[in-house]
Amino acid sequence: MSKSSNPIPAEFQITNTIDQKQYLVAGELKKWNGNTTQVFSTISSSEEYKPTLLGSIPDMGEVEALDALDAALSAYDKGQGVWPTMKVKDRIVCMETFVEKMKEKRAEIVKLLMWEIGKSLPDSQKEFDRTVEYIEDTVEEYKDLDRGSAKFQKHQGVYAHIRRGPLGVVLCLGPYNYPLNETFALLIPAIIMGNTTIFKPAKHGVLLITPLLEAFRDSFPKGVVNILFGRGRAVAAPIMKTGKVDVLALIGNSKSANALQEQHPKSNRLRLVLGLEAKNPAIILPDADLDLTIDEVIAGTTSFNGQRCTALKVVYVHEDIKTEFLDRFSKKIDALKFGNPWDNGVKLTPLPEPGKPAYIQELLDDALAKGASIQNDKGGQHSENYIWPAVLYPVSKDMRVYQEEQFGPIIPVLSFKDIEEPLDDMAESNYGQQVSLFGKDVYTLSPLIDTLANLVCRVNLNSSCQRGPDVYPFTGRKDSAQATLSVHDALRSFSIRTFLAFKDNDLNNETVEQLLDAKVSNFLSTDYIL
Ligand code: G3H
């Protein structure tokens, strides 16, 4: 497999390491004097392969974790804090201040996305821009939500003024594949709804958060956003054990989510907002348009090297078209361009986890030993930081690549005669996020759509699986998710309906009129935000 030998453009070269010695707690950027962990990129800066040192981050523990929790609890102040009681329009001003400051850091963050997680330049730019857009859309959606709440209802002689209120303290943990976008898709709605937060960046894609520390400090009241660095088990576990966290917001894998939930002593207090693993299938029917299908399956299986929870992780192709599909698909996979993230037209890029090529090799060896073969010439070729996607066929259910969420470049293919085969597999699966269905005949598609919609949460017709556009609901059944994220739904996931109720009588009506005239309550208000 050819390595990228292109020179690194000047603007993307690593000239200084970032030795991150600060963390944000209680509105203060505190100085860290303890142990640090070095951060390496698997991308080499020299001709001879060598991981590149990017910098270091604090290796924090229980003391700092509990300090951050105290700061978040004080900022919430049993519901009396400045932030949870603040007028919606003032919270929006803080968020708008933050997003303006964030925009100034685009170039720095995009460069770190490429080095830290190996995401291509266009995809890194897209991740940044999509996140900014997500924040701006969230602000508009919150205004809309607030406008809808600026009224009273009356049923059976009882008036109600219903709003959505914060839940309390949110512990927020994001994934390495979208260290900015997915983390902010949790953090931003949690903050804007009036919660106070503790946030720990993912293991890879951590330095890219550091340019934003000051923006967080300067945009929100103290203690609303607290940012820690270190290992999840060292900082997240002690926070959960206190039982004082109200929401665990995590995008990652179900093992970490389960381990953290179990630490919390009061399970009914803890609300979960989780985006977990998936094994989204592509189902290719005999009448599928193969040109389009192959392009979509390539995008679904190989975008960001398959390191997406929404990636297509298993492909079911009908017996009648399997030979043609495998042949054309394999050739197209081998024609993809591998290189460093800034190389023009690059589709496959270095894997950020040093152990990933070896893990993918294990899946490959296991499948080969159990009867699969590699369909494409380059499948399984190694370099120091990559393994070429192997198209594996025929895959059977006893293979690890069928059972595990590979989250990397390897493509298991099964063929079927009867559509009940993939449907049964999906019903048995622990996952239920999305499916891609390829075909044309409406009488075949109709009952399938009806069934698939009950097995997963998004049926993609002749299209690869994806999360976006972010206005659409992103969720899953079974082990794939809890709660729903989208610009609209996330505001609801991080809040609860709470209201002022009063019986219709002269005293109450007069009192409420006076309360509204006085304009002193931020909750009880019929003011509109335009
Ligand atoms: O890792 C899972 C992401 O939510 C996938 O998002 O479909 O936009 O790549 P995406």
XYZ file of C-alpha atoms and ligand atoms in Angstrom:
540
model
C 0.000 0.000 0.000
C 1.479 3.320 -0.997
C 2.135 5.791 1.788
C 1.574 9.501 1.457
C 4.909 10.994 0.519
C 3.476 14.416 -0.238
C 5.079 17.213 1.736
C 2.973 18.593 4.581
C 1.651 22.044 3.589
C 3.277 24.775 5.685
C 0.031 25.794 7.404
C -0.525 22.234 8.643
C 2.956 21.502 9.937
C 3.434 20.974 13.645
C 5.867 23.670 14.707
C 5.100 23.778 18.435
C 3.713 21.185 20.777
C 0.690 22.143 22.881
C 1.433 21.436 26.500
C -1.950 21.940 28.008
C -1.563 22.877 31.666
C -4.896 24.499 32.334
C -8.372 23.276 33.080
C -11.618 25.109 33.633
C -13.312 24.886 37.005
C -15.630 27.443 38.669
C -14.978 30.035 35.990
C -11.240 29.927 36.493
C -8.533 28.529 34.276
C -6.616 26.649 36.944
C -2.983 25.742 36.568
C -2.173 22.041 36.514
C 1.080 20.991 38.147
C 0.564 17.252 38.295
C 1.331 14.399 35.916
C 0.639 14.785 32.245
C -0.010 12.370 29.384
C 1.648 12.871 26.030
C -0.594 13.168 22.992
C 0.674 11.575 19.789
C -0.665 11.531 16.265
C -0.325 8.287 14.316
C 0.584 10.502 11.340
C 4.294 10.742 10.677
C 5.984 14.082 9.971
C 9.134 12.463 8.672
C 9.910 10.229 5.700
C 10.769 7.346 8.010
C 7.601 6.437 9.962
C 7.382 7.852 13.475
C 4.268 8.984 15.398
C 4.244 12.759 15.856
C 4.226 14.270 19.331
C 1.471 16.894 19.439
C 1.648 17.882 23.097
C 0.401 16.777 26.474
C -2.688 16.984 28.672
C -3.218 16.869 32.440
C -3.734 13.446 33.929
C -6.328 14.373 36.514
C -7.925 12.355 39.256
C -10.586 12.290 41.919
C -9.672 15.550 43.676
C -10.032 17.687 40.545
C -13.105 15.727 39.467
C -14.884 16.441 42.750
C -13.780 20.053 42.578
C -15.455 20.346 39.171
C -18.584 18.661 40.525
C -18.698 21.139 43.429
C -18.373 24.010 40.980
C -21.261 22.665 38.871
C -23.395 22.068 41.987
C -22.700 25.589 43.287
C -23.550 27.108 39.943
C -26.833 25.198 39.949
C -27.236 26.135 43.615
C -30.234 23.886 44.262
C -32.105 25.539 41.388
C -31.404 29.067 42.676
C -28.245 29.659 40.634
C -27.853 32.593 38.278
C -27.786 30.274 35.259
C -30.791 27.984 35.898
C -32.948 30.995 36.842
C -31.674 33.311 34.118
C -34.062 34.720 31.493
C -33.999 32.625 28.316
C -32.976 35.621 26.253
C -29.960 36.253 28.493
C -28.836 32.617 28.258
C -29.097 32.976 24.497
C -26.847 36.050 24.577
C -24.182 34.001 26.423
C -24.421 31.235 23.813
C -24.174 33.728 20.950
C -21.077 35.244 22.556
C -19.551 31.773 22.767
C -20.211 30.856 19.158
C -18.652 34.104 17.920
C -15.500 33.394 19.930
C -15.499 29.809 18.697
C -15.551 30.899 15.049
C -12.211 32.653 15.566
C -10.598 29.285 16.347
C -11.664 27.482 13.154
C -8.238 27.112 11.555
C -6.593 25.920 14.783
C -9.308 23.363 15.511
C -9.461 22.046 11.929
C -5.693 21.492 11.963
C -5.896 19.595 15.256
C -8.814 17.480 13.991
C -6.610 16.318 11.125
C -3.595 15.507 13.304
C -5.379 14.080 16.309
C -7.944 11.846 14.635
C -6.794 11.692 11.006
C -9.977 13.223 9.580
C -9.578 14.612 6.054
C -9.375 18.379 5.573
C -12.846 18.745 3.973
C -14.419 16.516 6.645
C -12.626 18.388 9.439
C -13.856 21.707 8.057
C -17.319 20.200 7.760
C -17.203 19.023 11.380
C -16.351 22.530 12.558
C -18.911 24.306 10.365
C -21.607 21.783 11.137
C -21.042 22.390 14.844
C -21.311 26.164 14.483
C -24.492 25.689 12.497
C -25.781 23.297 15.163
C -25.278 25.942 17.844
C -26.957 28.644 15.762
C -29.895 26.363 14.952
C -30.180 25.427 18.623
C -30.495 29.101 19.553
C -33.292 29.577 16.992
C -35.036 26.412 18.154
C -34.844 27.537 21.771
C -36.409 30.881 20.864
C -39.207 28.981 19.188
C -39.668 26.705 22.186
C -39.762 29.718 24.456
C -42.319 31.520 22.288
C -44.547 28.462 22.538
C -44.294 28.610 26.349
C -45.201 32.278 26.731
C -48.874 31.566 27.425
C -51.394 30.064 29.799
C -53.641 27.066 29.350
C -56.862 26.387 31.235
C -58.479 23.004 31.784
C -61.130 22.052 34.319
C -60.811 25.373 36.123
C -57.020 25.172 36.521
C -54.630 27.501 34.725
C -51.130 26.321 33.796
C -48.053 28.166 32.613
C -45.843 25.358 31.298
C -42.161 25.687 30.427
C -39.178 23.412 30.125
C -36.768 23.633 33.029
C -33.223 22.339 33.526
C -32.483 18.975 35.145
C -29.412 19.902 37.217
C -25.820 18.783 36.748
C -24.890 17.105 33.462
C -21.767 14.979 33.020
C -20.859 15.051 29.366
C -18.513 12.643 27.559
C -18.020 12.637 23.811
C -16.474 10.229 21.297
C -13.164 10.446 19.426
C -14.659 10.194 15.936
C -16.537 13.488 16.257
C -14.690 15.048 19.170
C -16.107 18.473 18.467
C -19.464 17.920 16.810
C -20.916 15.072 18.813
C -19.613 16.373 22.114
C -21.139 19.765 21.416
C -24.367 18.145 20.249
C -24.668 17.083 23.916
C -23.016 19.984 25.688
C -24.685 22.912 23.906
C -28.334 21.902 24.469
C -27.464 20.856 28.039
C -26.005 24.306 28.751
C -28.634 26.396 27.013
C -31.485 24.694 28.867
C -30.040 25.988 32.160
C -28.139 22.919 33.377
C -24.603 23.180 34.716
C -22.030 20.871 33.187
C -18.823 18.929 33.617
C -17.199 17.916 30.387
C -14.249 15.628 29.677
C -12.974 15.454 26.098
C -12.448 12.104 24.391
C -9.083 10.307 24.483
C -8.283 11.276 20.890
C -9.333 14.743 19.778
C -8.572 16.325 23.115
C -6.086 19.083 22.314
C -8.592 20.615 19.923
C -10.767 21.569 22.888
C -7.997 23.652 24.457
C -8.383 26.666 22.092
C -11.943 26.959 23.405
C -11.237 27.038 27.146
C -11.107 30.828 27.309
C -14.236 31.174 25.187
C -16.113 28.924 27.637
C -14.729 30.843 30.611
C -15.607 34.245 29.170
C -19.053 33.430 27.776
C -20.859 31.751 30.675
C -21.235 32.473 34.405
C -18.727 30.664 36.585
C -19.297 26.971 37.170
C -21.734 26.532 34.254
C -19.084 24.782 32.139
C -16.287 22.858 33.844
C -13.698 21.067 31.725
C -11.479 18.253 32.973
C -8.776 16.163 31.308
C -7.714 12.611 32.023
C -9.006 9.091 31.861
C -12.722 8.431 32.124
C -12.330 5.975 34.952
C -10.182 8.435 36.929
C -12.416 11.478 36.588
C -15.905 10.364 35.539
C -16.244 7.444 37.952
C -15.703 9.453 41.190
C -18.240 12.041 40.000
C -20.866 9.378 39.298
C -20.282 7.662 42.657
C -21.419 10.765 44.559
C -24.934 10.296 43.157
C -25.111 14.066 42.570
C -25.183 13.957 38.784
C -28.641 14.345 37.221
C -27.795 13.493 33.607
C -25.156 11.271 32.055
C -24.732 12.417 28.455
C -22.423 10.077 26.601
C -21.689 9.195 23.027
C -19.445 6.179 22.958
C -19.835 2.520 23.740
C -22.348 0.759 25.916
C -19.674 -0.812 28.131
C -18.504 2.594 29.388
C -22.080 3.818 29.629
C -23.114 0.771 31.688
C -20.063 0.988 33.944
C -20.747 4.655 34.693
C -24.478 4.198 35.264
C -23.772 1.401 37.704
C -21.580 3.690 39.798
C -24.478 6.075 40.384
C -26.221 5.087 43.636
C -29.587 6.659 42.741
C -30.652 5.236 39.418
C -34.011 7.015 39.329
C -32.346 10.380 39.695
C -30.063 9.733 36.759
C -31.357 10.585 33.310
C -29.479 9.074 30.393
C -28.789 10.664 27.041
C -26.747 8.072 25.190
C -25.594 7.471 21.633
C -23.971 4.042 21.569
C -22.745 1.464 19.112
C -24.597 0.155 16.086
C -24.239 -2.442 13.373
C -26.236 -0.779 10.615
C -26.902 -3.160 7.707
C -27.207 -2.432 4.011
C -29.834 -4.650 2.370
C -29.451 -4.857 -1.390
C -32.483 -6.230 -3.257
C -32.169 -7.893 -6.682
C -33.601 -4.891 -8.572
C -31.303 -2.324 -6.909
C -29.653 0.268 -9.140
C -26.112 -1.045 -8.737
C -24.261 2.141 -9.774
C -25.999 4.176 -7.116
C -25.956 1.341 -4.565
C -22.223 0.791 -4.877
C -21.490 4.501 -4.415
C -23.730 4.704 -1.360
C -22.328 1.515 0.187
C -18.788 2.800 -0.388
C -19.682 6.053 1.379
C -21.463 4.170 4.157
C -18.687 1.679 4.821
C -15.564 3.775 4.254
C -16.316 7.417 5.200
C -13.844 8.259 7.945
C -12.587 4.685 7.608
C -15.833 3.254 8.981
C -15.260 4.999 12.332
C -18.817 6.274 12.571
C -21.605 4.889 14.692
C -23.791 5.332 11.610
C -21.383 3.496 9.289
C -22.692 0.520 7.316
C -21.107 -2.350 9.246
C -22.621 -5.363 7.497
C -23.799 -5.743 3.891
C -26.568 -8.158 2.828
C -26.743 -8.659 -0.925
C -29.305 -10.795 -2.772
C -27.922 -14.036 -4.276
C -28.942 -13.016 -7.815
C -26.672 -9.963 -7.907
C -23.958 -10.944 -5.440
C -21.274 -11.758 -8.046
C -21.652 -8.507 -9.924
C -21.905 -6.485 -6.713
C -18.805 -8.042 -5.119
C -16.753 -7.619 -8.256
C -17.622 -3.974 -8.928
C -17.665 -2.967 -5.249
C -14.239 -4.518 -4.605
C -12.667 -2.710 -7.556
C -14.061 0.620 -6.360
C -12.775 0.045 -2.836
C -9.286 -0.554 -4.194
C -9.482 2.620 -6.280
C -10.004 4.824 -3.203
C -7.128 7.136 -2.397
C -5.218 6.693 0.873
C -3.140 9.547 2.228
C -2.722 12.116 4.928
C -5.758 14.252 5.793
C -4.536 17.315 3.853
C -3.772 15.384 0.645
C -6.065 16.333 -2.219
C -8.958 13.959 -2.915
C -8.000 11.619 -0.081
C -10.708 9.180 1.032
C -8.887 6.812 3.401
C -6.714 8.295 6.142
C -4.543 7.081 9.052
C -6.325 5.456 11.980
C -5.915 7.460 15.209
C -5.880 4.454 17.547
C -2.440 2.821 17.387
C -3.920 -0.617 18.122
C -6.678 -0.447 15.479
C -4.849 -2.052 12.515
C -3.971 -5.038 14.727
C -7.578 -5.341 15.935
C -8.905 -5.265 12.375
C -6.304 -7.901 11.463
C -7.663 -10.124 14.270
C -11.182 -9.833 12.818
C -9.785 -10.636 9.413
C -7.841 -13.690 10.585
C -10.858 -15.010 12.459
C -13.106 -14.616 9.396
C -10.580 -16.236 7.067
C -10.171 -19.169 9.445
C -13.955 -19.642 9.437
C -14.356 -19.669 5.660
C -14.529 -16.101 4.381
C -12.192 -14.821 1.723
C -10.929 -11.371 0.810
C -12.566 -10.180 -2.404
C -10.395 -7.161 -3.210
C -6.706 -7.221 -4.122
C -5.619 -4.621 -1.587
C -7.822 -5.896 1.264
C -5.814 -6.292 4.472
C -2.632 -4.568 3.233
C -0.885 -2.843 6.106
C 1.109 0.296 6.650
C 2.220 1.549 10.063
C -1.014 3.426 10.700
C -3.519 1.786 8.356
C -5.030 -1.441 7.114
C -6.776 -1.433 3.749
C -10.513 -2.240 3.944
C -10.988 -5.923 3.179
C -14.258 -6.902 1.486
C -15.007 -10.222 3.188
C -17.341 -12.840 1.726
C -19.068 -15.123 2.684
C -19.428 -13.962 6.254
C -21.223 -16.149 8.787
C -22.720 -15.405 12.173
C -20.004 -17.195 14.128
C -17.382 -14.704 12.928
C -16.227 -11.871 15.169
C -16.600 -9.395 12.321
C -20.316 -10.229 12.233
C -20.742 -9.991 15.991
C -18.575 -7.007 16.932
C -18.949 -3.364 15.982
C -15.703 -3.127 13.980
C -15.611 0.698 13.921
C -12.878 0.591 11.316
C -11.949 -0.447 7.778
C -13.316 -3.958 7.183
C -16.476 -4.817 5.243
C -18.386 -8.051 5.968
C -20.753 -9.198 3.204
C -23.464 -11.885 3.464
C -25.780 -13.029 0.689
C -29.465 -13.925 1.132
C -32.190 -15.660 -0.844
C -35.107 -14.843 1.407
C -35.560 -11.336 2.823
C -36.548 -12.937 6.144
C -32.852 -13.777 6.671
C -31.604 -10.196 7.166
C -34.834 -9.256 8.940
C -34.401 -12.083 11.445
C -30.767 -11.097 12.003
C -31.788 -7.510 12.677
C -34.487 -8.603 15.109
C -31.938 -10.738 16.976
C -29.242 -8.054 16.967
C -28.420 -6.064 20.094
C -28.506 -2.912 18.007
C -31.225 -0.943 16.282
C -30.029 2.372 14.930
C -30.515 2.548 11.127
C -30.655 0.501 7.924
C -29.992 1.221 4.253
C -32.418 -0.435 1.867
C -31.581 -0.588 -1.824
C -34.249 -1.506 -4.391
C -36.936 -0.121 -6.699
C -40.091 -2.231 -6.726
C -42.659 -0.465 -4.561
C -44.572 -3.650 -3.761
C -41.429 -5.236 -2.377
C -40.274 -2.073 -0.627
C -43.568 -1.186 1.077
C -43.866 -4.099 3.530
C -40.121 -3.959 4.125
C -40.212 -0.295 5.074
C -43.106 -1.028 7.427
C -41.130 -3.787 9.174
C -37.745 -2.070 9.191
C -39.198 1.065 10.749
C -40.091 -1.133 13.734
C -36.610 -2.623 14.007
C -34.509 0.558 13.712
C -35.090 4.315 13.955
C -34.198 5.452 10.446
C -34.743 3.586 7.181
C -32.539 5.066 4.442
C -33.953 4.343 1.009
C -31.253 3.949 -1.653
C -29.011 6.070 0.577
C -26.244 5.309 3.050
C -26.911 5.692 6.776
C -26.022 8.995 8.405
C -26.896 11.166 11.327
C -27.463 14.433 9.495
C -29.058 16.755 8.691
C -28.934 17.512 12.401
C -32.529 18.683 12.454
C -33.641 15.056 12.043
C -34.054 12.731 15.024
C -30.936 10.753 15.863
C -31.647 7.807 18.109
C -31.699 4.023 18.221
C -33.361 1.002 19.772
C -31.880 -1.598 22.131
C -28.168 -1.078 22.870
C -27.817 1.728 20.300
C -29.163 4.742 22.190
C -31.255 6.250 24.928
C -33.142 9.517 24.335
C -33.212 11.373 21.043
C -30.821 13.976 19.719
C -31.594 16.529 17.032
C -31.642 20.288 17.230
C -35.287 20.044 18.333
C -35.200 16.888 20.462
C -31.972 17.581 22.359
C -33.555 20.620 24.025
C -36.209 18.268 25.333
C -33.790 15.510 26.310
C -31.882 17.944 28.555
C -34.923 19.480 30.237
C -38.183 18.624 31.907
C -41.642 20.119 31.727
C -42.369 22.105 34.851
C -45.187 24.576 35.477
C -47.007 27.039 37.597
C -50.611 25.969 38.178
C -53.428 27.875 39.871
C -57.138 27.490 40.343
C -59.258 30.061 38.588
C -60.370 32.455 41.332
C -60.160 36.203 41.904
C -57.210 36.061 44.284
C -55.053 33.929 41.969
C -55.974 35.802 38.834
C -55.129 39.133 40.423
C -51.877 37.808 41.885
C -50.741 36.351 38.569
C -51.587 39.587 36.770
C -49.449 41.476 39.285
C -46.634 38.937 38.897
C -46.701 39.420 35.141
C -46.800 43.216 35.441
C -43.912 43.245 37.905
C -41.757 41.298 35.396
C -39.597 40.011 38.221
C -40.039 36.279 37.697
C -37.997 34.864 34.840
C -40.110 31.711 34.774
C -43.534 33.329 34.877
C -43.433 35.518 31.820
C -45.411 35.974 28.642
C -42.701 38.033 26.935
C -41.836 36.933 23.426
C -38.327 36.615 22.056
C -38.361 37.751 18.455
O -20.512 8.267 15.076
C -21.665 8.534 14.789
C -22.021 9.844 14.200
O -23.176 10.376 14.790
C -22.228 9.753 12.768
O -22.599 10.949 12.246
O -23.584 10.083 10.164
O -23.002 12.460 10.400
O -21.208 10.751 10.223
P -22.585 11.055 10.651
